[in-house]
mmCIF file of C-alpha atoms in Angstrom:
data_model
loop_
_atom_site.group_PDB
_atom_site.id
_atom_site.type_symbol
_atom_site.label_atom_id
_atom_site.label_comp_id
_atom_site.label_asym_id
_atom_site.label_seq_id
_atom_site.Cartn_x
_atom_site.Cartn_y
_atom_site.Cartn_z
ATOM 1 C CA GLY N 1 1.938 -11.896 9.783
ATOM 2 C CA GLN N 2 3.107 -8.562 11.850
ATOM 3 C CA GLN N 3 0.279 -6.834 12.855
ATOM 4 C CA LEU N 4 -0.416 -2.682 13.281
ATOM 5 C CA ASN N 5 -2.692 -1.087 14.932
ATOM 6 C CA GLN N 6 -4.260 2.035 13.225
ATOM 7 C CA SER N 7 -6.613 4.164 15.522
ATOM 8 C CA PRO N 8 -9.336 5.419 14.460
ATOM 9 C CA GLN N 9 -10.745 3.454 11.757
ATOM 10 C CA SER N 10 -13.325 6.189 10.606
ATOM 11 C CA MET N 11 -13.218 9.792 11.656
ATOM 12 C CA PHE N 12 -15.864 12.413 10.547
ATOM 13 C CA ILE N 13 -14.795 16.731 10.870
ATOM 14 C CA GLN N 14 -15.158 19.162 9.940
ATOM 15 C CA GLU N 15 -13.629 21.501 7.552
ATOM 16 C CA GLY N 16 -11.153 23.625 8.635
ATOM 17 C CA GLU N 17 -10.163 20.524 12.128
ATOM 18 C CA ASP N 18 -7.137 19.433 13.126
ATOM 19 C CA VAL N 19 -6.891 15.439 12.248
ATOM 20 C CA SER N 20 -4.397 13.360 14.540
ATOM 21 C CA MET N 21 -4.196 9.192 13.815
ATOM 22 C CA ASN N 22 -1.526 7.173 14.979
ATOM 23 C CA CYS N 23 -0.347 4.016 14.198
ATOM 24 C CA THR N 24 0.904 1.123 17.086
ATOM 25 C CA SER N 25 2.746 -2.370 16.330
ATOM 26 C CA SER N 26 4.332 -4.844 19.114
ATOM 27 C CA SER N 27 7.198 -4.779 17.418
ATOM 28 C CA ILE N 28 10.278 -2.471 16.847
ATOM 29 C CA PHE N 29 10.651 -0.782 13.559
ATOM 30 C CA ASN N 30 13.111 0.941 11.987
ATOM 31 C CA THR N 31 11.032 2.852 9.291
ATOM 32 C CA TRP N 32 7.216 4.313 8.955
ATOM 33 C CA LEU N 33 6.163 5.648 5.904
ATOM 34 C CA TRP N 34 2.438 6.951 5.345
ATOM 35 C CA TYR N 35 0.786 6.838 2.696
ATOM 36 C CA LYS N 36 -3.675 8.518 1.501
ATOM 37 C CA GLN N 37 -5.649 7.098 -0.948
ATOM 38 C CA ASP N 38 -8.319 9.244 -2.332
ATOM 39 C CA PRO N 39 -11.003 7.118 -3.448
ATOM 40 C CA GLY N 40 -10.720 5.013 -6.786
ATOM 41 C CA GLU N 41 -6.937 5.568 -6.801
ATOM 42 C CA GLY N 42 -3.755 4.314 -5.950
ATOM 43 C CA PRO N 43 -2.167 5.007 -2.552
ATOM 44 C CA VAL N 44 0.669 7.819 -2.292
ATOM 45 C CA LEU N 45 3.536 8.463 0.092
ATOM 46 C CA LEU N 46 2.780 11.066 2.025
ATOM 47 C CA ILE N 47 5.768 10.942 4.441
ATOM 48 C CA ALA N 48 9.299 8.182 5.491
ATOM 49 C CA LEU N 49 9.972 8.570 8.809
ATOM 50 C CA TYR N 50 13.551 6.352 9.400
ATOM 51 C CA LYS N 51 14.871 7.592 12.996
ATOM 52 C CA ALA N 52 13.121 7.428 16.485
ATOM 53 C CA GLY N 53 11.770 10.501 17.866
ATOM 54 C CA GLU N 54 11.638 12.250 14.457
ATOM 55 C CA LEU N 55 8.806 14.567 12.925
ATOM 56 C CA THR N 56 8.901 15.542 9.758
ATOM 57 C CA SER N 57 5.798 17.722 7.415
ATOM 58 C CA ASN N 58 4.881 17.774 4.080
ATOM 59 C CA GLY N 59 2.591 21.152 3.736
ATOM 60 C CA ARG N 60 -0.088 21.058 6.385
ATOM 61 C CA LEU N 61 0.730 17.263 7.333
ATOM 62 C CA THR N 62 3.659 16.366 10.139
ATOM 63 C CA ALA N 63 4.119 12.977 10.695
ATOM 64 C CA GLN N 64 6.588 11.445 14.105
ATOM 65 C CA PHE N 65 8.767 8.334 14.593
ATOM 66 C CA GLY N 66 7.494 7.524 18.463
ATOM 67 C CA ILE N 67 10.730 7.352 20.539
ATOM 68 C CA THR N 68 10.100 3.377 21.416
ATOM 69 C CA ARG N 69 10.048 2.668 17.657
ATOM 70 C CA LYS N 70 7.236 0.831 18.511
ATOM 71 C CA ASP N 71 4.605 3.746 17.762
ATOM 72 C CA SER N 72 4.235 6.724 14.675
ATOM 73 C CA PHE N 73 1.878 9.792 14.364
ATOM 74 C CA LEU N 74 -0.167 11.587 11.745
ATOM 75 C CA ASN N 75 -1.504 15.301 11.992
ATOM 76 C CA ILE N 76 -3.160 17.306 9.482
ATOM 77 C CA SER N 77 -4.120 20.663 10.549
ATOM 78 C CA ALA N 78 -6.225 22.734 8.893
ATOM 79 C CA SER N 79 -8.385 19.868 6.838
ATOM 80 C CA ILE N 80 -9.806 21.063 3.774
ATOM 81 C CA PRO N 81 -12.100 18.675 1.220
ATOM 82 C CA SER N 82 -9.624 17.014 -0.887
ATOM 83 C CA ASP N 83 -8.087 15.787 2.348
ATOM 84 C CA VAL N 84 -11.032 12.758 1.948
ATOM 85 C CA GLY N 85 -9.544 9.554 1.443
ATOM 86 C CA ILE N 86 -7.742 6.325 3.392
ATOM 87 C CA TYR N 87 -4.560 7.372 5.198
ATOM 88 C CA PHE N 88 -2.060 4.108 5.649
ATOM 89 C CA CYS N 89 1.140 3.364 7.699
ATOM 90 C CA ALA N 90 3.374 0.976 6.691
ATOM 91 C CA GLY N 91 6.800 -0.630 7.711
ATOM 92 C CA PRO N 92 9.048 -2.936 7.571
ATOM 93 C CA PRO N 93 9.966 -4.802 11.366
ATOM 94 C CA SER N 94 13.647 -4.750 12.460
ATOM 95 C CA GLY N 95 15.116 -7.708 11.777
ATOM 96 C CA GLY N 96 15.613 -7.918 7.881
ATOM 97 C CA SER N 97 12.507 -7.446 5.983
ATOM 98 C CA TYR N 98 12.717 -5.334 3.215
ATOM 99 C CA ILE N 99 8.940 -5.691 2.943
ATOM 100 C CA PRO N 100 6.819 -3.431 4.928
ATOM 101 C CA THR N 101 3.617 -3.925 6.436
ATOM 102 C CA PHE N 102 0.730 -1.702 6.243
ATOM 103 C CA GLY N 103 -1.881 -1.167 8.977
ATOM 104 C CA ARG N 104 -5.901 -0.865 8.095
ATOM 105 C CA GLY N 105 -5.870 2.198 7.562
ATOM 106 C CA THR N 106 -7.808 5.596 8.576
ATOM 107 C CA SER N 107 -11.134 6.914 6.792
ATOM 108 C CA LEU N 108 -11.003 10.087 6.656
ATOM 109 C CA ILE N 109 -14.270 12.343 5.151
ATOM 110 C CA VAL N 110 -14.303 16.422 5.782
ATOM 111 C CA HIS N 111 -17.715 17.631 5.726
ATOM 112 C CA PRO N 112 -17.524 21.406 3.792
ATOM 113 C CA ASN R 1 7.375 9.008 -16.430
ATOM 114 C CA ALA R 2 4.067 7.253 -16.845
ATOM 115 C CA GLY R 3 5.729 5.560 -13.333
ATOM 116 C CA VAL R 4 2.858 2.592 -12.249
ATOM 117 C CA THR R 5 0.189 1.447 -15.276
ATOM 118 C CA GLN R 6 -1.879 -1.296 -14.750
ATOM 119 C CA THR R 7 -4.161 -3.024 -17.439
ATOM 120 C CA PRO R 8 -7.309 -4.104 -17.556
ATOM 121 C CA LYS R 9 -8.619 -1.451 -15.180
ATOM 122 C CA PHE R 10 -11.694 -3.813 -14.665
ATOM 123 C CA ARG R 11 -12.146 -7.236 -14.995
ATOM 124 C CA VAL R 12 -15.767 -9.568 -14.458
ATOM 125 C CA LEU R 13 -15.125 -13.117 -14.787
ATOM 126 C CA LYS R 14 -16.799 -16.274 -13.570
ATOM 127 C CA THR R 15 -16.262 -19.110 -11.595
ATOM 128 C CA GLY R 16 -13.281 -20.692 -12.828
ATOM 129 C CA GLN R 17 -12.228 -18.756 -15.642
ATOM 130 C CA SER R 18 -8.745 -17.071 -16.181
ATOM 131 C CA MET R 19 -7.000 -14.005 -16.480
ATOM 132 C CA THR R 20 -3.758 -12.156 -16.080
ATOM 133 C CA LEU R 21 -3.713 -8.672 -14.454
ATOM 134 C CA LEU R 22 -0.413 -6.786 -16.368
ATOM 135 C CA CYS R 23 2.124 -3.687 -14.340
ATOM 136 C CA ALA R 24 4.295 -2.255 -15.789
ATOM 137 C CA GLN R 25 6.661 0.507 -14.348
ATOM 138 C CA ASP R 26 9.225 3.068 -16.023
ATOM 139 C CA MET R 27 11.156 4.313 -12.872
ATOM 140 C CA ASN R 28 14.082 1.620 -13.513
ATOM 141 C CA HIS R 29 12.871 0.311 -9.915
ATOM 142 C CA GLU R 30 14.131 -3.242 -8.778
ATOM 143 C CA TYR R 31 11.461 -4.297 -6.334
ATOM 144 C CA MET R 32 7.644 -5.297 -7.344
ATOM 145 C CA TYR R 33 4.611 -6.319 -5.359
ATOM 146 C CA TRP R 34 1.170 -7.255 -6.006
ATOM 147 C CA TYR R 35 -1.585 -6.538 -3.572
ATOM 148 C CA ARG R 36 -5.273 -7.010 -3.281
ATOM 149 C CA GLN R 37 -7.331 -4.500 -1.152
ATOM 150 C CA ASP R 38 -11.007 -6.258 0.825
ATOM 151 C CA PRO R 39 -13.032 -3.667 2.668
ATOM 152 C CA GLY R 40 -12.312 -3.318 5.815
ATOM 153 C CA MET R 41 -8.391 -5.293 5.735
ATOM 154 C CA GLY R 42 -5.878 -2.473 4.083
ATOM 155 C CA LEU R 43 -2.896 -4.259 1.937
ATOM 156 C CA ARG R 44 -2.567 -7.482 1.612
ATOM 157 C CA LEU R 45 1.166 -8.924 0.312
ATOM 158 C CA ILE R 46 0.022 -11.537 -3.034
ATOM 159 C CA HIS R 47 3.752 -12.246 -4.370
ATOM 160 C CA TYR R 48 6.292 -10.028 -4.679
ATOM 161 C CA SER R 49 9.834 -9.526 -6.528
ATOM 162 C CA VAL R 50 13.083 -8.595 -6.179
ATOM 163 C CA GLY R 51 14.451 -8.582 -9.160
ATOM 164 C CA GLU R 52 13.547 -9.650 -12.864
ATOM 165 C CA GLY R 53 13.877 -13.582 -13.190
ATOM 166 C CA THR R 54 12.736 -13.890 -8.855
ATOM 167 C CA THR R 55 9.533 -14.093 -7.437
ATOM 168 C CA ALA R 56 8.530 -14.608 -3.835
ATOM 169 C CA LYS R 57 5.467 -15.235 -2.298
ATOM 170 C CA GLY R 58 3.780 -12.791 0.271
ATOM 171 C CA GLU R 59 0.896 -12.748 2.778
ATOM 172 C CA VAL R 60 -2.371 -13.965 0.483
ATOM 173 C CA PRO R 61 -0.253 -16.218 -2.205
ATOM 174 C CA ASP R 62 -3.239 -18.604 -2.220
ATOM 175 C CA GLY R 63 -4.858 -19.086 -6.046
ATOM 176 C CA TYR R 64 -2.127 -16.949 -7.447
ATOM 177 C CA ASN R 65 0.913 -16.882 -9.653
ATOM 178 C CA VAL R 66 3.379 -14.505 -10.690
ATOM 179 C CA SER R 67 6.496 -13.568 -13.129
ATOM 180 C CA ARG R 68 8.960 -11.540 -13.740
ATOM 181 C CA LEU R 69 10.301 -12.159 -17.053
ATOM 182 C CA LYS R 70 11.448 -8.806 -17.923
ATOM 183 C CA LYS R 71 12.651 -5.956 -14.869
ATOM 184 C CA GLN R 72 10.043 -3.827 -16.082
ATOM 185 C CA ASN R 73 6.701 -5.860 -16.243
ATOM 186 C CA PHE R 74 5.421 -8.295 -13.520
ATOM 187 C CA LEU R 75 2.688 -10.227 -14.042
ATOM 188 C CA LEU R 76 0.034 -11.931 -12.119
ATOM 189 C CA GLY R 77 -2.058 -14.832 -12.925
ATOM 190 C CA LEU R 78 -4.864 -16.202 -12.080
ATOM 191 C CA GLU R 79 -5.311 -19.963 -13.546
ATOM 192 C CA SER R 80 -9.048 -20.753 -12.297
ATOM 193 C CA ALA R 81 -11.148 -17.754 -10.656
ATOM 194 C CA ALA R 82 -13.152 -17.811 -7.770
ATOM 195 C CA PRO R 83 -15.751 -15.491 -5.829
ATOM 196 C CA SER R 84 -13.378 -15.102 -2.959
ATOM 197 C CA GLN R 85 -10.962 -13.802 -5.802
ATOM 198 C CA THR R 86 -12.723 -10.661 -6.294
ATOM 199 C CA SER R 87 -10.969 -7.330 -5.239
ATOM 200 C CA VAL R 88 -8.951 -4.211 -6.069
ATOM 201 C CA TYR R 89 -5.588 -5.059 -7.108
ATOM 202 C CA PHE R 90 -2.859 -3.155 -6.787
ATOM 203 C CA CYS R 91 1.109 -3.466 -8.058
ATOM 204 C CA ALA R 92 3.579 -1.586 -6.413
ATOM 205 C CA SER R 93 7.678 -0.625 -6.840
ATOM 206 C CA SER R 94 10.099 0.451 -5.221
ATOM 207 C CA TYR R 95 14.278 1.179 -5.573
ATOM 208 C CA SER R 96 16.150 -1.454 -3.205
ATOM 209 C CA GLY R 97 19.102 0.533 -1.081
ATOM 210 C CA THR R 98 17.523 2.712 1.242
ATOM 211 C CA SER R 99 14.332 3.788 -0.023
ATOM 212 C CA THR R 100 13.125 0.191 -0.831
ATOM 213 C CA TYR R 101 9.958 0.639 1.697
ATOM 214 C CA GLU R 102 9.412 3.700 -0.492
ATOM 215 C CA GLN R 103 6.615 2.093 -2.295
ATOM 216 C CA TYR R 104 4.724 3.615 -5.969
ATOM 217 C CA PHE R 105 1.411 2.474 -6.792
ATOM 218 C CA GLY R 106 -0.441 1.648 -9.960
ATOM 219 C CA PRO R 107 -4.042 2.968 -10.282
ATOM 220 C CA GLY R 108 -5.513 -0.742 -9.508
ATOM 221 C CA THR R 109 -7.624 -2.992 -11.409
ATOM 222 C CA ARG R 110 -11.276 -3.825 -10.331
ATOM 223 C CA LEU R 111 -11.803 -7.982 -10.900
ATOM 224 C CA THR R 112 -14.685 -9.189 -9.784
ATOM 225 C CA VAL R 113 -15.860 -13.305 -9.833
ATOM 226 C CA THR R 114 -19.534 -13.920 -10.382
#
């Protein structure tokens, strides 16, 4: 199936630092989604992006739909301990598929 | 609203045993999905359904069967469990239409096959 490459695989940061992660694909995507999975829980949708170039914020989180439509970025400002978890990007490749593909996730650990 | 619920939360099976995982949603969503999550592998789609009475194979369907007899329920069956099916299983649901890609996930079922 279609591969989404997320980087970095893991991040270890200090509380208060800003975080950046990204997701790339070899194919064009029409939608990008970012989810967060808390330890022991199911993923929860953070941000959905539907237009190339779109920049959307949700509190301290900001996500962007890349202009090439082959990438997306998620930034977290002023990290706090509850930001710990796995962040997944997802999206349906163009061509009519309504089944999103998921990246393998970026694991974030925040040290107090 | 309870959202998406999964039963059971934990289960241990012996190789060759069978079981059914139940997913229920109260959001009147058309689409439902079953994923498995293994360390470092992300979420892999097992089967999905676009409506009551319909099912389709995902990326890793072998060894699993599903049924969607009611709109709000999606069942995942393992007929003869194997150790390779040790995993965490997530159910998800979504609307049809423009927001169909926005999935709501259940809390997961942790399955161990010995």
